Amino acid sequence: MTSEGIERLIRPHLARFSGYVASKSPETLEGKVEVAVEDIIKLDANENLYGCSPRVNQALATYPYLNIYPDAMQTELRKLLQGYTGVDAKHIVASNGSDQLIDHVLRLFIGPGDEVINCVPTFAMFGFSTELCGGTLVEVLRDEDFATDVNAVKAAISKKTKMILLATPNNPTGTIIPQPDILEIVDTGVPVLVDEAYVEFSGETVSQLVSQYKNLMVLRTFSKWAGLAGLRIGYGIFPPEIAGWLLKIKPPYNVNVAALVAVQESLKDIDYLLGRVKAIVAERERLFAELGKLEFLKPFPSQANFIFCSVLNGKASEIQQKLERKGILVRYFDLPLLRNAIRIGVGKPEHTDALIKALHQIGEEM
Ligand SMILES: Cc1ncc(COP(=O)(O)O)c(C=O)c1O
């Protein structure tokens, strides 16, 4: 059979599937930028540039049981997450990054013909996983400040609606959805997935309300606040029946032992890590003020660890390219709903200094 023949056997709804445009890994830029790979400033994937707790490195260096599979039921991990969230372990499931739980929740609820309401622009993995399941995306536009239009969400509900996806703070815009708005949407009775990947930076959560609703689910991650993006550890808080189903459908060993050790150590070092979160929040405000001084950018207020900017003069793609050549990575967008914009992660003060200097240079060359 030719490869073309094999391709014809792929599920037809995937014919137009475009995949996810992931951030660039610094090592792939060796020789293409003006700085050494180790000096690249990575502000393109909302990672934590302070790194993880040093306790994680120490514990992983001597961990003796890499030859043993992790506990498929995540017993210890879910207990630790109970301690961190204050929500009983029966509500909690962990995953290989919260991306995996977006996928699993949608796989649990969505099949061909089912509708998923998505408040766009938002995190690309929502559309990715919906399309992978064969679901139909029903897109509800955010307003000019990227706030969620609750009435439009409610008006978009049809008999086929099986899920409403909400990110708060939203990626890439940094906007939060106020709790009363979330609850008004939850009160429709449709399953609602609230992605709180950046909650440690915003301080606003609905996780404590999950036990009161049958249709409210919350996702979290250790990628951002705890600096563990590379180890892939996320979790969700669900009604217990849904948690039971997610434990059933996940691959048995989806969270590896290194991630478990990293969570254990991070939670022992919580004051240190939350101190870093505080520093990032303070730096976010300084970065916002500095970006506002540039005539060609309009930064939007953010409750996360990144800042979204409309490009008022010039092209976002060119700004991204020029910054990349100087060794500073940011994300650019030029999509129907995200015309000419960049998203910049918040790093340490020295990263802000380097970025702002480079942006001023770019501005002078315009
Ligand atoms: C809104 C949102 N949800 C989930 C994720 C994925 O996080 P994780 O690293 O836990 O898969 C991201 C990552 O950028 C995100 O922005």
CSV table of C-alpha atoms and ligand atoms in Angstrom, one decimal:
chain,number,residue,atom,x,y,z
A,1,MET,CA,0.0,0.0,0.0
A,2,THR,CA,1.4,3.5,-0.8
A,3,SER,CA,1.6,6.1,2.0
A,4,GLU,CA,-1.1,8.0,0.2
A,5,GLY,CA,-3.2,4.9,0.6
A,6,ILE,CA,-2.5,4.7,4.3
A,7,GLU,CA,-3.3,8.4,4.8
A,8,ARG,CA,-6.7,7.8,3.3
A,9,LEU,CA,-7.5,5.6,6.3
A,10,ILE,CA,-7.0,8.4,8.8
A,11,ARG,CA,-10.2,9.5,10.4
A,12,PRO,CA,-11.8,11.9,8.0
A,13,HIS,CA,-12.5,14.7,10.5
A,14,LEU,CA,-8.7,15.0,10.9
A,15,ALA,CA,-8.2,15.9,7.2
A,16,ARG,CA,-7.9,19.6,8.0
A,17,PHE,CA,-6.2,19.2,11.4
A,18,SER,CA,-3.4,21.7,11.6
A,19,GLY,CA,-1.7,20.7,14.9
A,20,TYR,CA,-0.1,23.0,17.5
A,21,VAL,CA,2.6,25.5,16.9
A,22,ALA,CA,4.9,24.9,19.8
A,23,SER,CA,7.5,27.3,21.2
A,24,LYS,CA,11.1,27.0,19.9
A,25,SER,CA,13.7,25.1,21.8
A,26,PRO,CA,16.9,27.2,22.3
A,27,GLU,CA,19.2,24.4,21.1
A,28,THR,CA,17.5,24.5,17.6
A,29,LEU,CA,18.6,28.2,17.3
A,30,GLU,CA,22.4,27.5,17.7
A,31,GLY,CA,24.2,29.6,15.1
A,32,LYS,CA,21.1,31.4,14.1
A,33,VAL,CA,21.1,34.1,16.8
A,34,GLU,CA,23.7,36.6,17.9
A,35,VAL,CA,24.2,35.1,21.4
A,36,ALA,CA,25.2,31.7,22.8
A,37,VAL,CA,22.4,29.2,23.3
A,38,GLU,CA,22.8,29.4,27.0
A,39,ASP,CA,22.3,33.2,26.9
A,40,ILE,CA,19.0,33.0,25.1
A,41,ILE,CA,16.2,34.7,27.1
A,42,LYS,CA,13.1,32.6,26.7
A,43,LEU,CA,9.9,34.6,27.1
A,44,ASP,CA,7.8,32.7,24.5
A,45,ALA,CA,6.2,29.9,26.5
A,46,ASN,CA,5.2,31.5,29.9
A,47,GLU,CA,7.8,29.3,31.7
A,48,ASN,CA,9.3,30.3,35.0
A,49,LEU,CA,12.8,31.7,34.5
A,50,TYR,CA,13.6,31.4,38.1
A,51,GLY,CA,13.6,27.6,37.6
A,52,CYS,CA,12.3,25.0,40.0
A,53,SER,CA,13.0,24.7,43.7
A,54,PRO,CA,16.7,23.6,44.2
A,55,ARG,CA,15.3,20.8,46.4
A,56,VAL,CA,13.9,19.2,43.3
A,57,ASN,CA,17.4,19.0,41.6
A,58,GLN,CA,18.9,17.6,44.8
A,59,ALA,CA,16.2,14.9,45.3
A,60,LEU,CA,16.2,13.8,41.6
A,61,ALA,CA,20.0,13.5,41.6
A,62,THR,CA,19.8,10.7,44.2
A,63,TYR,CA,16.3,9.2,43.5
A,64,PRO,CA,16.9,5.4,43.6
A,65,TYR,CA,13.8,3.9,42.0
A,66,LEU,CA,13.8,5.0,38.4
A,67,ASN,CA,13.4,1.3,37.4
A,68,ILE,CA,9.9,1.0,39.1
A,69,TYR,CA,6.6,2.2,37.5
A,70,PRO,CA,4.8,4.9,39.3
A,71,ASP,CA,1.5,4.2,41.2
A,72,ALA,CA,-1.2,4.2,38.6
A,73,MET,CA,-3.8,5.4,41.1
A,74,GLN,CA,-1.5,8.4,42.1
A,75,THR,CA,-2.4,7.7,45.7
A,76,GLU,CA,0.5,9.7,47.3
A,77,LEU,CA,0.4,12.4,44.6
A,78,ARG,CA,-3.3,13.0,45.0
A,79,LYS,CA,-2.8,13.3,48.8
A,80,LEU,CA,-0.1,15.8,48.3
A,81,LEU,CA,-2.4,17.8,46.0
A,82,GLN,CA,-5.1,17.6,48.6
A,83,GLY,CA,-2.7,19.2,51.0
A,84,TYR,CA,-1.9,22.0,48.5
A,85,THR,CA,-5.4,22.7,47.3
A,86,GLY,CA,-7.4,22.0,50.4
A,87,VAL,CA,-9.7,19.9,48.2
A,88,ASP,CA,-10.3,16.2,49.1
A,89,ALA,CA,-8.2,13.7,47.1
A,90,LYS,CA,-11.3,12.0,45.7
A,91,HIS,CA,-11.8,15.1,43.5
A,92,ILE,CA,-8.2,15.1,42.2
A,93,VAL,CA,-6.5,13.5,39.2
A,94,ALA,CA,-2.9,14.3,38.0
A,95,SER,CA,-1.6,14.2,34.5
A,96,ASN,CA,1.4,14.6,32.2
A,97,GLY,CA,1.0,18.3,32.1
A,98,SER,CA,-2.5,19.9,32.2
A,99,ASP,CA,-2.5,19.6,28.4
A,100,GLN,CA,-3.2,15.9,28.9
A,101,LEU,CA,-6.2,16.6,31.1
A,102,ILE,CA,-7.7,18.9,28.5
A,103,ASP,CA,-7.4,16.0,26.1
A,104,HIS,CA,-8.8,13.4,28.6
A,105,VAL,CA,-11.7,15.5,29.7
A,106,LEU,CA,-12.7,16.2,26.1
A,107,ARG,CA,-12.2,12.6,25.2
A,108,LEU,CA,-14.6,11.7,28.0
A,109,PHE,CA,-17.3,14.0,26.9
A,110,ILE,CA,-16.9,14.8,23.2
A,111,GLY,CA,-17.4,12.8,20.1
A,112,PRO,CA,-18.2,13.7,16.5
A,113,GLY,CA,-21.1,16.1,16.2
A,114,ASP,CA,-20.9,17.4,19.8
A,115,GLU,CA,-20.4,21.1,20.3
A,116,VAL,CA,-17.8,22.8,22.5
A,117,ILE,CA,-18.1,26.5,23.3
A,118,ASN,CA,-14.7,28.2,23.3
A,119,CYS,CA,-14.2,31.9,24.2
A,120,VAL,CA,-11.8,33.1,21.6
A,121,PRO,CA,-9.0,34.2,21.4
A,122,THR,CA,-7.8,31.6,23.9
A,123,PHE,CA,-5.4,28.7,24.5
A,124,ALA,CA,-4.8,26.9,21.3
A,125,MET,CA,-4.9,23.4,22.9
A,126,PHE,CA,-8.7,23.8,23.5
A,127,GLY,CA,-9.3,23.9,19.8
A,128,PHE,CA,-6.6,21.2,19.2
A,129,SER,CA,-8.2,18.6,21.6
A,130,THR,CA,-11.8,19.4,20.5
A,131,GLU,CA,-10.9,18.8,16.8
A,132,LEU,CA,-8.9,15.7,17.7
A,133,CYS,CA,-12.1,14.3,19.3
A,134,GLY,CA,-14.2,15.2,16.2
A,135,GLY,CA,-16.1,17.9,18.2
A,136,THR,CA,-17.4,21.1,16.7
A,137,LEU,CA,-16.0,24.3,18.0
A,138,VAL,CA,-18.5,27.0,18.7
A,139,GLU,CA,-16.5,30.2,19.0
A,140,VAL,CA,-17.8,33.0,21.2
A,141,LEU,CA,-15.8,36.3,20.7
A,142,ARG,CA,-14.3,38.1,23.7
A,143,ASP,CA,-14.9,41.9,23.8
A,144,GLU,CA,-12.3,44.5,22.8
A,145,ASP,CA,-10.6,44.1,26.3
A,146,PHE,CA,-10.8,40.3,25.9
A,147,ALA,CA,-13.4,40.0,28.7
A,148,THR,CA,-15.7,36.9,28.4
A,149,ASP,CA,-19.1,37.7,27.1
A,150,VAL,CA,-21.3,35.7,29.4
A,151,ASN,CA,-24.6,36.4,27.6
A,152,ALA,CA,-23.1,35.4,24.3
A,153,VAL,CA,-21.8,32.1,25.9
A,154,LYS,CA,-25.3,31.4,27.2
A,155,ALA,CA,-26.8,32.3,23.8
A,156,ALA,CA,-24.4,29.9,22.1
A,157,ILE,CA,-25.7,26.8,24.0
A,158,SER,CA,-27.6,24.4,21.9
A,159,LYS,CA,-28.9,20.8,22.3
A,160,LYS,CA,-25.5,19.6,21.0
A,161,THR,CA,-23.4,21.6,23.5
A,162,LYS,CA,-21.4,19.2,25.7
A,163,MET,CA,-18.7,21.4,27.1
A,164,ILE,CA,-17.8,25.0,27.8
A,165,LEU,CA,-14.1,25.8,28.0
A,166,LEU,CA,-12.9,28.8,30.1
A,167,ALA,CA,-9.3,29.9,30.8
A,168,THR,CA,-8.8,32.3,33.7
A,169,PRO,CA,-6.4,34.0,33.5
A,170,ASN,CA,-6.7,33.5,29.8
A,171,ASN,CA,-3.8,32.7,27.5
A,172,PRO,CA,-2.7,34.7,25.5
A,173,THR,CA,-4.5,37.8,26.8
A,174,GLY,CA,-3.9,37.5,30.6
A,175,THR,CA,-7.6,38.4,31.4
A,176,ILE,CA,-9.5,36.8,34.2
A,177,ILE,CA,-13.2,35.8,34.3
A,178,PRO,CA,-14.8,37.1,37.5
A,179,GLN,CA,-16.2,34.3,39.7
A,180,PRO,CA,-19.9,35.5,39.4
A,181,ASP,CA,-19.5,35.2,35.6
A,182,ILE,CA,-18.1,31.7,35.8
A,183,LEU,CA,-20.9,30.6,38.2
A,184,GLU,CA,-23.6,32.1,35.8
A,185,ILE,CA,-22.1,29.9,33.1
A,186,VAL,CA,-21.9,26.9,35.4
A,187,ASP,CA,-25.6,27.4,36.4
A,188,THR,CA,-26.6,26.5,32.8
A,189,GLY,CA,-25.9,22.9,33.8
A,190,VAL,CA,-23.5,22.3,30.8
A,191,PRO,CA,-20.1,20.8,31.8
A,192,VAL,CA,-17.7,23.6,32.3
A,193,LEU,CA,-13.9,23.2,32.3
A,194,VAL,CA,-12.1,26.1,34.0
A,195,ASP,CA,-8.4,26.2,33.2
A,196,GLU,CA,-6.5,27.9,36.0
A,197,ALA,CA,-3.0,27.3,34.8
A,198,TYR,CA,-1.9,30.7,36.0
A,199,VAL,CA,-3.9,30.8,39.2
A,200,GLU,CA,-0.9,31.3,41.5
A,201,PHE,CA,-0.3,34.7,39.7
A,202,SER,CA,-3.9,35.9,39.8
A,203,GLY,CA,-5.0,34.5,43.2
A,204,GLU,CA,-8.5,33.9,42.0
A,205,THR,CA,-9.9,30.4,41.9
A,206,VAL,CA,-13.2,28.5,41.8
A,207,SER,CA,-11.5,25.2,43.0
A,208,GLN,CA,-13.2,25.3,46.4
A,209,LEU,CA,-16.6,25.3,44.6
A,210,VAL,CA,-16.1,22.0,42.7
A,211,SER,CA,-17.6,20.0,45.5
A,212,GLN,CA,-20.9,22.0,45.2
A,213,TYR,CA,-21.5,21.5,41.5
A,214,LYS,CA,-21.9,18.4,39.4
A,215,ASN,CA,-20.6,20.1,36.2
A,216,LEU,CA,-17.6,22.2,37.3
A,217,MET,CA,-14.1,21.1,36.6
A,218,VAL,CA,-10.8,23.0,37.3
A,219,LEU,CA,-7.4,22.4,35.8
A,220,ARG,CA,-4.1,23.4,37.3
A,221,THR,CA,-0.4,22.9,36.6
A,222,PHE,CA,3.1,22.9,38.2
A,223,SER,CA,4.6,24.2,34.9
A,224,LYS,CA,4.2,27.9,35.7
A,225,TRP,CA,4.4,28.8,39.4
A,226,ALA,CA,6.6,25.8,40.4
A,227,GLY,CA,8.9,26.0,37.4
A,228,LEU,CA,8.4,22.3,36.4
A,229,ALA,CA,7.2,22.7,32.7
A,230,GLY,CA,9.9,20.3,31.6
A,231,LEU,CA,8.7,17.5,33.9
A,232,ARG,CA,5.1,17.7,32.8
A,233,ILE,CA,2.9,17.7,35.8
A,234,GLY,CA,-0.6,19.0,35.9
A,235,TYR,CA,-3.8,18.1,37.8
A,236,GLY,CA,-7.5,18.7,37.9
A,237,ILE,CA,-10.2,19.0,40.5
A,238,PHE,CA,-13.4,17.3,39.4
A,239,PRO,CA,-16.7,16.0,40.8
A,240,PRO,CA,-15.7,12.5,42.2
A,241,GLU,CA,-17.6,10.5,39.5
A,242,ILE,CA,-15.7,12.4,36.8
A,243,ALA,CA,-12.4,11.9,38.6
A,244,GLY,CA,-13.2,8.2,38.7
A,245,TRP,CA,-13.7,8.1,35.0
A,246,LEU,CA,-10.6,10.1,34.3
A,247,LEU,CA,-8.5,7.6,36.4
A,248,LYS,CA,-10.1,4.9,34.3
A,249,ILE,CA,-9.3,6.3,30.8
A,250,LYS,CA,-5.8,7.7,31.5
A,251,PRO,CA,-2.7,5.7,30.5
A,252,PRO,CA,-1.8,3.9,33.8
A,253,TYR,CA,1.6,5.5,34.3
A,254,ASN,CA,0.9,9.0,32.9
A,255,VAL,CA,2.7,10.8,35.7
A,256,ASN,CA,6.3,9.7,36.0
A,257,VAL,CA,8.3,9.2,39.2
A,258,ALA,CA,10.5,12.2,38.6
A,259,ALA,CA,7.4,14.4,38.5
A,260,LEU,CA,6.1,12.9,41.7
A,261,VAL,CA,9.5,13.6,43.4
A,262,ALA,CA,9.4,17.1,42.0
A,263,VAL,CA,5.9,17.7,43.5
A,264,GLN,CA,6.9,16.4,46.9
A,265,GLU,CA,10.0,18.6,47.0
A,266,SER,CA,8.2,21.7,45.6
A,267,LEU,CA,5.5,21.4,48.2
A,268,LYS,CA,8.2,21.3,50.9
A,269,ASP,CA,9.6,24.5,49.5
A,270,ILE,CA,6.4,26.4,49.0
A,271,ASP,CA,7.4,29.6,50.7
A,272,TYR,CA,10.4,29.8,48.4
A,273,LEU,CA,8.3,29.2,45.3
A,274,LEU,CA,5.5,31.6,46.2
A,275,GLY,CA,8.2,34.2,46.9
A,276,ARG,CA,9.3,33.7,43.3
A,277,VAL,CA,5.7,34.1,42.2
A,278,LYS,CA,5.5,37.4,44.1
A,279,ALA,CA,8.7,38.6,42.4
A,280,ILE,CA,7.2,37.7,39.0
A,281,VAL,CA,4.0,39.6,39.7
A,282,ALA,CA,6.0,42.6,40.8
A,283,GLU,CA,8.1,42.3,37.6
A,284,ARG,CA,5.0,42.0,35.5
A,285,GLU,CA,3.8,45.4,36.7
A,286,ARG,CA,7.2,46.9,35.9
A,287,LEU,CA,7.3,45.3,32.5
A,288,PHE,CA,3.7,46.6,31.8
A,289,ALA,CA,4.8,50.1,32.6
A,290,GLU,CA,7.9,49.9,30.5
A,291,LEU,CA,6.0,48.4,27.5
A,292,GLY,CA,3.5,51.2,27.8
A,293,LYS,CA,6.3,53.7,27.1
A,294,LEU,CA,6.9,52.2,23.6
A,295,GLU,CA,4.8,54.0,21.0
A,296,PHE,CA,4.5,51.0,18.8
A,297,LEU,CA,3.0,48.6,21.4
A,298,LYS,CA,-0.2,48.6,23.4
A,299,PRO,CA,0.2,46.2,26.4
A,300,PHE,CA,-3.0,44.8,28.0
A,301,PRO,CA,-3.2,44.4,31.8
A,302,SER,CA,-2.4,40.8,32.8
A,303,GLN,CA,-3.2,38.6,35.8
A,304,ALA,CA,-0.7,35.9,34.6
A,305,ASN,CA,3.0,35.6,34.1
A,306,PHE,CA,3.0,37.2,30.6
A,307,ILE,CA,1.8,40.3,28.9
A,308,PHE,CA,-0.2,40.5,25.6
A,309,CYS,CA,0.6,43.5,23.3
A,310,SER,CA,-1.1,44.7,20.2
A,311,VAL,CA,1.5,46.0,17.7
A,312,LEU,CA,0.3,49.5,16.7
A,313,ASN,CA,3.1,50.3,14.3
A,314,GLY,CA,5.1,47.7,12.4
A,315,LYS,CA,4.7,43.9,12.1
A,316,ALA,CA,4.5,41.5,15.0
A,317,SER,CA,6.3,38.9,13.0
A,318,GLU,CA,9.2,41.2,12.2
A,319,ILE,CA,9.5,42.4,15.9
A,320,GLN,CA,9.6,38.7,16.9
A,321,GLN,CA,12.3,37.9,14.3
A,322,LYS,CA,14.4,40.9,15.3
A,323,LEU,CA,14.2,40.0,19.0
A,324,GLU,CA,15.0,36.4,18.2
A,325,ARG,CA,18.2,37.5,16.4
A,326,LYS,CA,19.2,39.3,19.6
A,327,GLY,CA,18.5,36.1,21.5
A,328,ILE,CA,15.2,37.1,23.1
A,329,LEU,CA,12.3,34.8,22.3
A,330,VAL,CA,8.7,36.0,22.4
A,331,ARG,CA,5.5,34.7,20.7
A,332,TYR,CA,3.8,36.5,17.9
A,333,PHE,CA,0.3,36.1,16.5
A,334,ASP,CA,-1.2,37.1,13.2
A,335,LEU,CA,-4.5,35.2,13.1
A,336,PRO,CA,-8.0,36.3,12.3
A,337,LEU,CA,-8.7,37.0,16.0
A,338,LEU,CA,-5.2,37.9,17.0
A,339,ARG,CA,-4.0,40.4,14.4
A,340,ASN,CA,-0.5,41.6,14.7
A,341,ALA,CA,0.2,40.9,18.4
A,342,ILE,CA,3.0,39.6,20.6
A,343,ARG,CA,2.9,37.9,23.9
A,344,ILE,CA,5.9,38.3,26.2
A,345,GLY,CA,6.6,36.2,29.3
A,346,VAL,CA,7.7,37.8,32.5
A,347,GLY,CA,11.2,36.9,33.6
A,348,LYS,CA,13.7,38.2,36.1
A,349,PRO,CA,14.5,42.0,36.2
A,350,GLU,CA,17.6,41.5,34.0
A,351,HIS,CA,15.4,39.9,31.4
A,352,THR,CA,13.0,42.9,31.4
A,353,ASP,CA,16.0,45.2,31.1
A,354,ALA,CA,17.4,43.3,28.1
A,355,LEU,CA,14.0,43.1,26.4
A,356,ILE,CA,13.1,46.8,26.9
A,357,LYS,CA,16.6,47.8,25.6
A,358,ALA,CA,16.1,45.6,22.5
A,359,LEU,CA,12.6,46.9,21.9
A,360,HIS,CA,13.8,50.6,22.1
A,361,GLN,CA,16.5,49.7,19.5
A,362,ILE,CA,13.8,48.1,17.3
A,363,GLY,CA,11.6,51.2,17.7
A,364,GLU,CA,14.5,53.5,16.7
A,365,GLU,CA,15.0,51.5,13.5
A,366,MET,CA,11.4,51.8,12.4
B,1,LIG,C1,-4.2,28.2,29.7
B,1,LIG,C2,-3.2,27.1,29.7
B,1,LIG,N1,-3.6,25.9,30.1
B,1,LIG,C3,-2.8,24.8,30.1
B,1,LIG,C4,-1.4,25.0,29.7
B,1,LIG,C5,-0.6,23.8,29.7
B,1,LIG,O1,0.2,23.6,30.8
B,1,LIG,P1,1.0,22.3,31.0
B,1,LIG,O2,2.4,22.6,30.9
B,1,LIG,O3,0.5,21.9,32.4
B,1,LIG,O4,0.5,21.2,30.0
B,1,LIG,C6,-1.0,26.2,29.3
B,1,LIG,C7,0.4,26.4,28.9
B,1,LIG,O5,0.9,27.3,28.4
B,1,LIG,C8,-1.9,27.3,29.3
B,1,LIG,O6,-1.5,28.5,28.9
